[in-house]
Amino acid sequence: MLSSKWRSMQSIGYHEAFLPIKCSRSRRSSLALVLSWLCTCQITSHLIKISAVLLDIFAVSVSLLLMDYSQDAFNVLSLTLSLLMILFYGTGAAIFCHLFAESESSLCNMIKSWAILLTITFWGNIIMLLFLTVEWNNMIGTMEATFQEKLKLYTKDQAVKSLVDGLQSRFQCCGAGGLSDWLGIPGMDSAAGLPLSCCAVSMPGSCNNTVSGTVNRRGCLPYIDDTASDLYEVMGAITLLQVCFDGLLLVLSRYLVSSTLNCQLSNDSHGEAYGYLVENCPIGCCSRRVAREVYLDYETPPTEAYSGSD
């Protein structure tokens, strides 16, 4: 009871909330702290993804060569998106840390706007995961034919020449399936009709495809497969982890916002209020009738409480 007014909790209706959980003020603070840590984990995952690309830029170049993507465009796009994501999750971490410290309901609108962008990011990561899976399957099925086509550009495209030479020198291999892939392609660096990168390093001097031991006769296809698959596994695992983190962020931020707003509405002295995923859920499973309650002030004691309607 107030000194000059009577205070009474009134129910102003009901709604079928989906998975409602009653949250106290301390629980909401803990929830905000967890959300800030999840944002930090997302920042770390993007830094790891950037590091994985930079540390194995050769594997990225080979994969882009086989998929006919521009490496310059890929570098600019991937770096820009990663920096934007780091800024985005950094903003989220700052908001949740401030909410943890102050418990201000005024930040809920900011969290709602942030959650909309998070939803876009969540589906974007799912699309990226599907894209990686589809592109990997397509690349595996056409890898040999695509690489053989790229060999024909060896004397015409400097970028292709540098990458093919780097691949053959690094793994001591020649062609896609063997040195026969080079036969008939004009303009090679050696008189024998093979690029110098096909020459065996154990045999000094010029190499010849008719002299045993002077040419690497193993094809590069198995090494390309291993190099690209390692990169795709790392990128796929990180993207899957990011999808899981985004899902947790969406769920927990929804509970935090709904509970904070309901606490402000009810003005509960203990700071307790229900949080939920969906306010009005048409599905009966996992739903529960939750009253919308507010505190009303009266100059005189209320004679009858309004109980609302179903």
CSV table of C-alpha atoms in Angstrom, one decimal:
chain,number,residue,atom,x,y,z
A,1,MET,CA,0.0,0.0,0.0
A,2,LEU,CA,1.2,3.5,-0.8
A,3,SER,CA,1.1,6.4,1.6
A,4,SER,CA,-1.7,8.3,-0.4
A,5,LYS,CA,-2.8,5.6,-2.9
A,6,TRP,CA,-3.9,2.0,-2.9
A,7,ARG,CA,-2.0,-0.3,-5.3
A,8,SER,CA,-3.7,-3.4,-6.8
A,9,MET,CA,-2.5,-5.9,-9.3
A,10,GLN,CA,-5.0,-6.2,-12.1
A,11,SER,CA,-5.2,-8.8,-14.9
A,12,ILE,CA,-6.0,-7.2,-18.2
A,13,GLY,CA,-6.3,-10.4,-20.3
A,14,TYR,CA,-4.5,-13.6,-21.1
A,15,HIS,CA,-2.3,-14.8,-23.9
A,16,GLU,CA,-1.1,-18.3,-24.9
A,17,ALA,CA,2.6,-17.7,-24.5
A,18,PHE,CA,5.0,-20.3,-26.1
A,19,LEU,CA,7.4,-21.8,-23.6
A,20,PRO,CA,7.0,-19.1,-20.9
A,21,ILE,CA,9.7,-18.8,-18.2
A,22,LYS,CA,9.5,-16.5,-15.2
A,23,CYS,CA,12.7,-14.5,-14.9
A,24,SER,CA,13.8,-12.5,-11.9
A,25,ARG,CA,16.0,-9.4,-12.1
A,26,SER,CA,19.1,-11.4,-11.3
A,27,ARG,CA,18.2,-14.0,-13.9
A,28,ARG,CA,17.8,-11.3,-16.6
A,29,SER,CA,21.2,-9.9,-15.6
A,30,SER,CA,22.7,-13.3,-16.0
A,31,LEU,CA,21.0,-13.8,-19.3
A,32,ALA,CA,22.4,-10.5,-20.6
A,33,LEU,CA,25.9,-11.6,-19.5
A,34,VAL,CA,25.5,-14.9,-21.4
A,35,LEU,CA,24.3,-13.0,-24.5
A,36,SER,CA,27.3,-10.7,-24.4
A,37,TRP,CA,29.6,-13.8,-24.1
A,38,LEU,CA,27.9,-15.4,-27.1
A,39,CYS,CA,28.5,-12.2,-29.1
A,40,THR,CA,32.1,-12.4,-28.1
A,41,CYS,CA,32.2,-16.0,-29.3
A,42,GLN,CA,30.8,-14.9,-32.7
A,43,ILE,CA,33.5,-12.3,-33.0
A,44,THR,CA,36.1,-14.9,-32.2
A,45,SER,CA,34.7,-17.3,-34.8
A,46,HIS,CA,34.9,-14.6,-37.5
A,47,LEU,CA,38.5,-13.9,-36.6
A,48,ILE,CA,39.3,-17.6,-36.8
A,49,LYS,CA,37.6,-17.7,-40.2
A,50,ILE,CA,39.7,-14.8,-41.5
A,51,SER,CA,42.8,-16.4,-40.1
A,52,ALA,CA,42.0,-19.8,-41.7
A,53,VAL,CA,41.7,-18.1,-45.1
A,54,LEU,CA,44.9,-16.1,-44.7
A,55,LEU,CA,46.9,-19.0,-43.4
A,56,ASP,CA,45.9,-21.2,-46.3
A,57,ILE,CA,45.4,-18.7,-49.0
A,58,PHE,CA,46.8,-21.3,-51.5
A,59,ALA,CA,43.9,-23.7,-50.8
A,60,VAL,CA,41.5,-20.8,-51.3
A,61,SER,CA,43.1,-19.9,-54.6
A,62,VAL,CA,42.9,-23.5,-55.8
A,63,SER,CA,39.2,-23.7,-54.8
A,64,LEU,CA,38.4,-20.4,-56.5
A,65,LEU,CA,40.2,-21.6,-59.6
A,66,LEU,CA,38.1,-24.7,-59.9
A,67,MET,CA,34.9,-22.8,-59.2
A,68,ASP,CA,35.7,-20.0,-61.7
A,69,TYR,CA,35.4,-17.2,-59.0
A,70,SER,CA,37.5,-14.1,-59.0
A,71,GLN,CA,40.0,-14.1,-56.2
A,72,ASP,CA,40.2,-10.4,-55.9
A,73,ALA,CA,36.4,-10.1,-55.6
A,74,PHE,CA,36.4,-12.9,-53.1
A,75,ASN,CA,39.1,-11.3,-50.9
A,76,VAL,CA,37.3,-7.9,-50.9
A,77,LEU,CA,33.8,-9.4,-50.3
A,78,SER,CA,34.9,-11.9,-47.5
A,79,LEU,CA,37.0,-9.3,-45.7
A,80,THR,CA,34.2,-6.7,-45.8
A,81,LEU,CA,31.5,-9.1,-44.6
A,82,SER,CA,33.8,-10.4,-41.8
A,83,LEU,CA,34.5,-6.8,-40.6
A,84,LEU,CA,30.8,-5.9,-40.7
A,85,MET,CA,30.0,-9.0,-38.7
A,86,ILE,CA,32.6,-8.2,-36.1
A,87,LEU,CA,31.2,-4.7,-35.8
A,88,PHE,CA,27.7,-6.1,-35.6
A,89,TYR,CA,28.4,-8.6,-32.8
A,90,GLY,CA,30.6,-6.0,-31.0
A,91,THR,CA,27.6,-3.7,-30.9
A,92,GLY,CA,25.4,-6.5,-29.5
A,93,ALA,CA,28.0,-7.3,-26.8
A,94,ALA,CA,28.1,-3.7,-25.8
A,95,ILE,CA,24.3,-3.5,-25.5
A,96,PHE,CA,24.0,-6.6,-23.5
A,97,CYS,CA,26.8,-5.6,-21.2
A,98,HIS,CA,25.1,-2.3,-20.5
A,99,LEU,CA,21.8,-4.1,-19.9
A,100,PHE,CA,23.6,-6.4,-17.5
A,101,ALA,CA,24.9,-3.4,-15.5
A,102,GLU,CA,21.9,-1.1,-15.7
A,103,SER,CA,18.8,-3.4,-16.4
A,104,GLU,CA,17.3,-0.6,-18.4
A,105,SER,CA,14.1,-1.4,-20.3
A,106,SER,CA,14.9,1.5,-22.7
A,107,LEU,CA,17.5,-0.7,-24.4
A,108,CYS,CA,14.8,-3.2,-25.4
A,109,ASN,CA,14.0,-1.3,-28.6
A,110,MET,CA,17.7,-1.4,-29.5
A,111,ILE,CA,17.8,-5.1,-28.9
A,112,LYS,CA,14.7,-5.6,-31.0
A,113,SER,CA,16.4,-3.8,-33.9
A,114,TRP,CA,19.6,-5.7,-33.4
A,115,ALA,CA,17.6,-9.0,-33.3
A,116,ILE,CA,16.1,-8.2,-36.7
A,117,LEU,CA,19.6,-7.9,-38.2
A,118,LEU,CA,20.6,-11.1,-36.3
A,119,THR,CA,17.7,-13.0,-37.9
A,120,ILE,CA,19.1,-11.9,-41.3
A,121,THR,CA,22.5,-13.1,-40.3
A,122,PHE,CA,21.2,-16.4,-39.0
A,123,TRP,CA,19.5,-17.2,-42.3
A,124,GLY,CA,22.5,-15.9,-44.2
A,125,ASN,CA,24.8,-18.4,-42.4
A,126,ILE,CA,22.4,-21.2,-43.2
A,127,ILE,CA,22.4,-20.3,-46.9
A,128,MET,CA,26.2,-20.1,-46.7
A,129,LEU,CA,26.3,-23.6,-45.2
A,130,LEU,CA,24.1,-25.0,-47.9
A,131,PHE,CA,26.1,-23.1,-50.6
A,132,LEU,CA,29.4,-24.6,-49.3
A,133,THR,CA,27.8,-28.1,-49.4
A,134,VAL,CA,26.4,-27.7,-52.9
A,135,GLU,CA,29.6,-26.1,-54.3
A,136,TRP,CA,31.8,-28.8,-52.8
A,137,ASN,CA,29.7,-31.6,-54.3
A,138,ASN,CA,29.7,-29.9,-57.7
A,139,MET,CA,33.4,-29.3,-57.5
A,140,ILE,CA,34.2,-32.9,-56.6
A,141,GLY,CA,32.1,-34.1,-59.5
A,142,THR,CA,33.8,-31.9,-62.1
A,143,MET,CA,37.2,-31.4,-60.6
A,144,GLU,CA,39.3,-33.3,-63.1
A,145,ALA,CA,37.5,-31.9,-66.2
A,146,THR,CA,37.7,-28.4,-64.8
A,147,PHE,CA,41.4,-28.6,-64.0
A,148,GLN,CA,42.2,-30.0,-67.4
A,149,GLU,CA,40.3,-27.0,-69.0
A,150,LYS,CA,42.4,-24.7,-66.8
A,151,LEU,CA,45.6,-26.3,-68.1
A,152,LYS,CA,44.7,-25.0,-71.6
A,153,LEU,CA,44.9,-21.4,-70.3
A,154,TYR,CA,48.4,-22.0,-68.9
A,155,THR,CA,50.1,-19.9,-71.6
A,156,LYS,CA,47.3,-17.3,-71.8
A,157,ASP,CA,46.4,-16.4,-68.2
A,158,GLN,CA,49.2,-15.4,-65.9
A,159,ALA,CA,47.1,-16.0,-62.8
A,160,VAL,CA,46.4,-19.6,-63.9
A,161,LYS,CA,50.0,-20.2,-64.8
A,162,SER,CA,51.2,-19.0,-61.4
A,163,LEU,CA,48.7,-21.1,-59.5
A,164,VAL,CA,49.3,-24.3,-61.6
A,165,ASP,CA,53.1,-23.9,-61.2
A,166,GLY,CA,52.7,-23.4,-57.5
A,167,LEU,CA,50.5,-26.5,-57.2
A,168,GLN,CA,52.8,-28.7,-59.2
A,169,SER,CA,55.9,-27.5,-57.5
A,170,ARG,CA,54.4,-27.8,-54.0
A,171,PHE,CA,53.1,-31.4,-54.4
A,172,GLN,CA,55.7,-32.6,-57.0
A,173,CYS,CA,52.9,-33.6,-59.4
A,174,CYS,CA,52.1,-32.9,-63.0
A,175,GLY,CA,48.7,-32.3,-64.7
A,176,ALA,CA,45.4,-33.5,-63.3
A,177,GLY,CA,45.7,-37.2,-63.8
A,178,GLY,CA,49.4,-37.3,-64.9
A,179,LEU,CA,51.8,-35.7,-67.4
A,180,SER,CA,49.7,-36.9,-70.3
A,181,ASP,CA,47.3,-34.0,-69.6
A,182,TRP,CA,50.0,-31.6,-71.0
A,183,LEU,CA,50.7,-33.5,-74.2
A,184,GLY,CA,49.3,-31.6,-77.2
A,185,ILE,CA,49.1,-28.2,-75.4
A,186,PRO,CA,51.3,-25.8,-77.2
A,187,GLY,CA,53.6,-23.1,-75.8
A,188,MET,CA,55.0,-25.0,-72.8
A,189,ASP,CA,58.2,-23.7,-71.1
A,190,SER,CA,60.4,-26.6,-72.0
A,191,ALA,CA,61.3,-28.2,-75.3
A,192,ALA,CA,59.8,-31.5,-74.2
A,193,GLY,CA,56.3,-29.9,-74.1
A,194,LEU,CA,56.0,-29.7,-70.3
A,195,PRO,CA,56.0,-26.8,-67.9
A,196,LEU,CA,59.2,-26.5,-65.8
A,197,SER,CA,57.1,-27.1,-62.6
A,198,CYS,CA,56.6,-30.7,-63.7
A,199,CYS,CA,60.3,-31.4,-63.5
A,200,ALA,CA,61.5,-33.5,-60.6
A,201,VAL,CA,63.6,-31.6,-58.2
A,202,SER,CA,65.8,-34.6,-57.5
A,203,MET,CA,67.1,-34.5,-61.2
A,204,PRO,CA,69.0,-31.3,-62.0
A,205,GLY,CA,69.0,-29.9,-65.5
A,206,SER,CA,66.2,-30.1,-68.1
A,207,CYS,CA,63.5,-32.7,-67.9
A,208,ASN,CA,62.0,-34.8,-70.7
A,209,ASN,CA,58.8,-36.8,-70.6
A,210,THR,CA,60.6,-39.7,-72.3
A,211,VAL,CA,63.4,-39.9,-69.7
A,212,SER,CA,62.4,-41.8,-66.5
A,213,GLY,CA,62.9,-39.9,-63.3
A,214,THR,CA,63.2,-36.4,-64.7
A,215,VAL,CA,59.4,-35.7,-64.6
A,216,ASN,CA,56.9,-36.0,-61.9
A,217,ARG,CA,54.4,-38.5,-63.3
A,218,ARG,CA,51.8,-38.4,-60.5
A,219,GLY,CA,48.7,-36.3,-61.1
A,220,CYS,CA,47.8,-33.4,-58.9
A,221,LEU,CA,44.1,-34.4,-58.5
A,222,PRO,CA,44.4,-36.2,-55.2
A,223,TYR,CA,46.4,-33.3,-53.7
A,224,ILE,CA,43.8,-30.8,-55.0
A,225,ASP,CA,41.1,-32.9,-53.4
A,226,ASP,CA,42.9,-33.0,-50.0
A,227,THR,CA,43.8,-29.3,-50.1
A,228,ALA,CA,40.3,-28.1,-50.9
A,229,SER,CA,38.5,-30.6,-48.6
A,230,ASP,CA,40.5,-29.4,-45.6
A,231,LEU,CA,39.5,-25.8,-46.3
A,232,TYR,CA,35.9,-26.7,-46.8
A,233,GLU,CA,35.7,-28.8,-43.6
A,234,VAL,CA,37.1,-25.9,-41.6
A,235,MET,CA,34.8,-23.3,-43.2
A,236,GLY,CA,31.8,-25.6,-42.9
A,237,ALA,CA,32.5,-26.3,-39.2
A,238,ILE,CA,32.9,-22.6,-38.3
A,239,THR,CA,29.8,-21.7,-40.2
A,240,LEU,CA,27.8,-24.4,-38.5
A,241,LEU,CA,29.0,-23.2,-35.1
A,242,GLN,CA,28.0,-19.6,-36.1
A,243,VAL,CA,24.5,-20.9,-37.0
A,244,CYS,CA,24.2,-22.5,-33.5
A,245,PHE,CA,25.4,-19.3,-31.8
A,246,ASP,CA,23.0,-17.2,-33.8
A,247,GLY,CA,20.1,-19.5,-32.8
A,248,LEU,CA,21.0,-19.2,-29.1
A,249,LEU,CA,21.3,-15.4,-29.4
A,250,LEU,CA,17.8,-15.2,-31.0
A,251,VAL,CA,16.1,-17.4,-28.4
A,252,LEU,CA,17.8,-15.9,-25.3
A,253,SER,CA,17.4,-12.3,-26.5
A,254,ARG,CA,13.7,-12.9,-27.0
A,255,TYR,CA,13.3,-14.1,-23.5
A,256,LEU,CA,15.3,-11.2,-22.2
A,257,VAL,CA,13.3,-8.5,-24.1
A,258,SER,CA,9.9,-10.0,-23.3
A,259,SER,CA,10.7,-10.5,-19.6
A,260,THR,CA,12.1,-7.0,-19.3
A,261,LEU,CA,9.1,-5.3,-20.9
A,262,ASN,CA,6.6,-7.4,-18.9
A,263,CYS,CA,8.5,-6.5,-15.7
A,264,GLN,CA,8.1,-2.8,-16.6
A,265,LEU,CA,4.4,-3.3,-17.3
A,266,SER,CA,3.7,-5.2,-14.1
A,267,ASN,CA,6.1,-3.1,-11.9
A,268,ASP,CA,6.7,-6.2,-9.7
A,269,SER,CA,8.6,-5.2,-6.6
A,270,HIS,CA,10.8,-8.3,-7.0
A,271,GLY,CA,11.5,-7.7,-10.6
A,272,GLU,CA,9.9,-11.0,-11.7
A,273,ALA,CA,8.0,-11.3,-15.0
A,274,TYR,CA,7.4,-14.0,-17.7
A,275,GLY,CA,9.6,-14.2,-20.7
A,276,TYR,CA,8.6,-16.2,-23.8
A,277,LEU,CA,9.4,-17.0,-27.3
A,278,VAL,CA,6.0,-16.2,-28.9
A,279,GLU,CA,3.5,-14.0,-27.2
A,280,ASN,CA,0.4,-15.5,-28.9
A,281,CYS,CA,1.1,-19.0,-30.0
A,282,PRO,CA,-1.7,-20.8,-32.0
A,283,ILE,CA,-0.2,-24.2,-31.2
A,284,GLY,CA,-1.3,-25.7,-27.9
A,285,CYS,CA,1.8,-27.8,-27.3
A,286,CYS,CA,4.3,-26.2,-25.0
A,287,SER,CA,2.0,-23.1,-24.6
A,288,ARG,CA,0.7,-21.8,-21.3
A,289,ARG,CA,-1.9,-19.2,-20.4
A,290,VAL,CA,-0.1,-16.2,-19.0
A,291,ALA,CA,-2.0,-13.2,-17.5
A,292,ARG,CA,-1.1,-9.7,-18.6
A,293,GLU,CA,-0.9,-8.0,-15.2
A,294,VAL,CA,-0.4,-4.4,-14.3
A,295,TYR,CA,-0.3,-2.5,-11.0
A,296,LEU,CA,-3.0,0.2,-10.8
A,297,ASP,CA,-3.0,3.1,-8.3
A,298,TYR,CA,-6.2,4.2,-6.6
A,299,GLU,CA,-7.0,7.2,-4.3
A,300,THR,CA,-9.4,4.9,-2.4
A,301,PRO,CA,-9.4,1.1,-2.0
A,302,PRO,CA,-10.7,-0.6,-5.1
A,303,THR,CA,-14.1,-2.3,-4.6
A,304,GLU,CA,-13.8,-4.8,-7.4
A,305,ALA,CA,-10.8,-6.0,-9.3
A,306,TYR,CA,-11.1,-6.4,-13.1
A,307,SER,CA,-10.2,-9.9,-13.9
A,308,GLY,CA,-10.2,-9.6,-17.7
A,309,SER,CA,-11.7,-12.0,-20.2
A,310,ASP,CA,-10.5,-15.3,-21.7
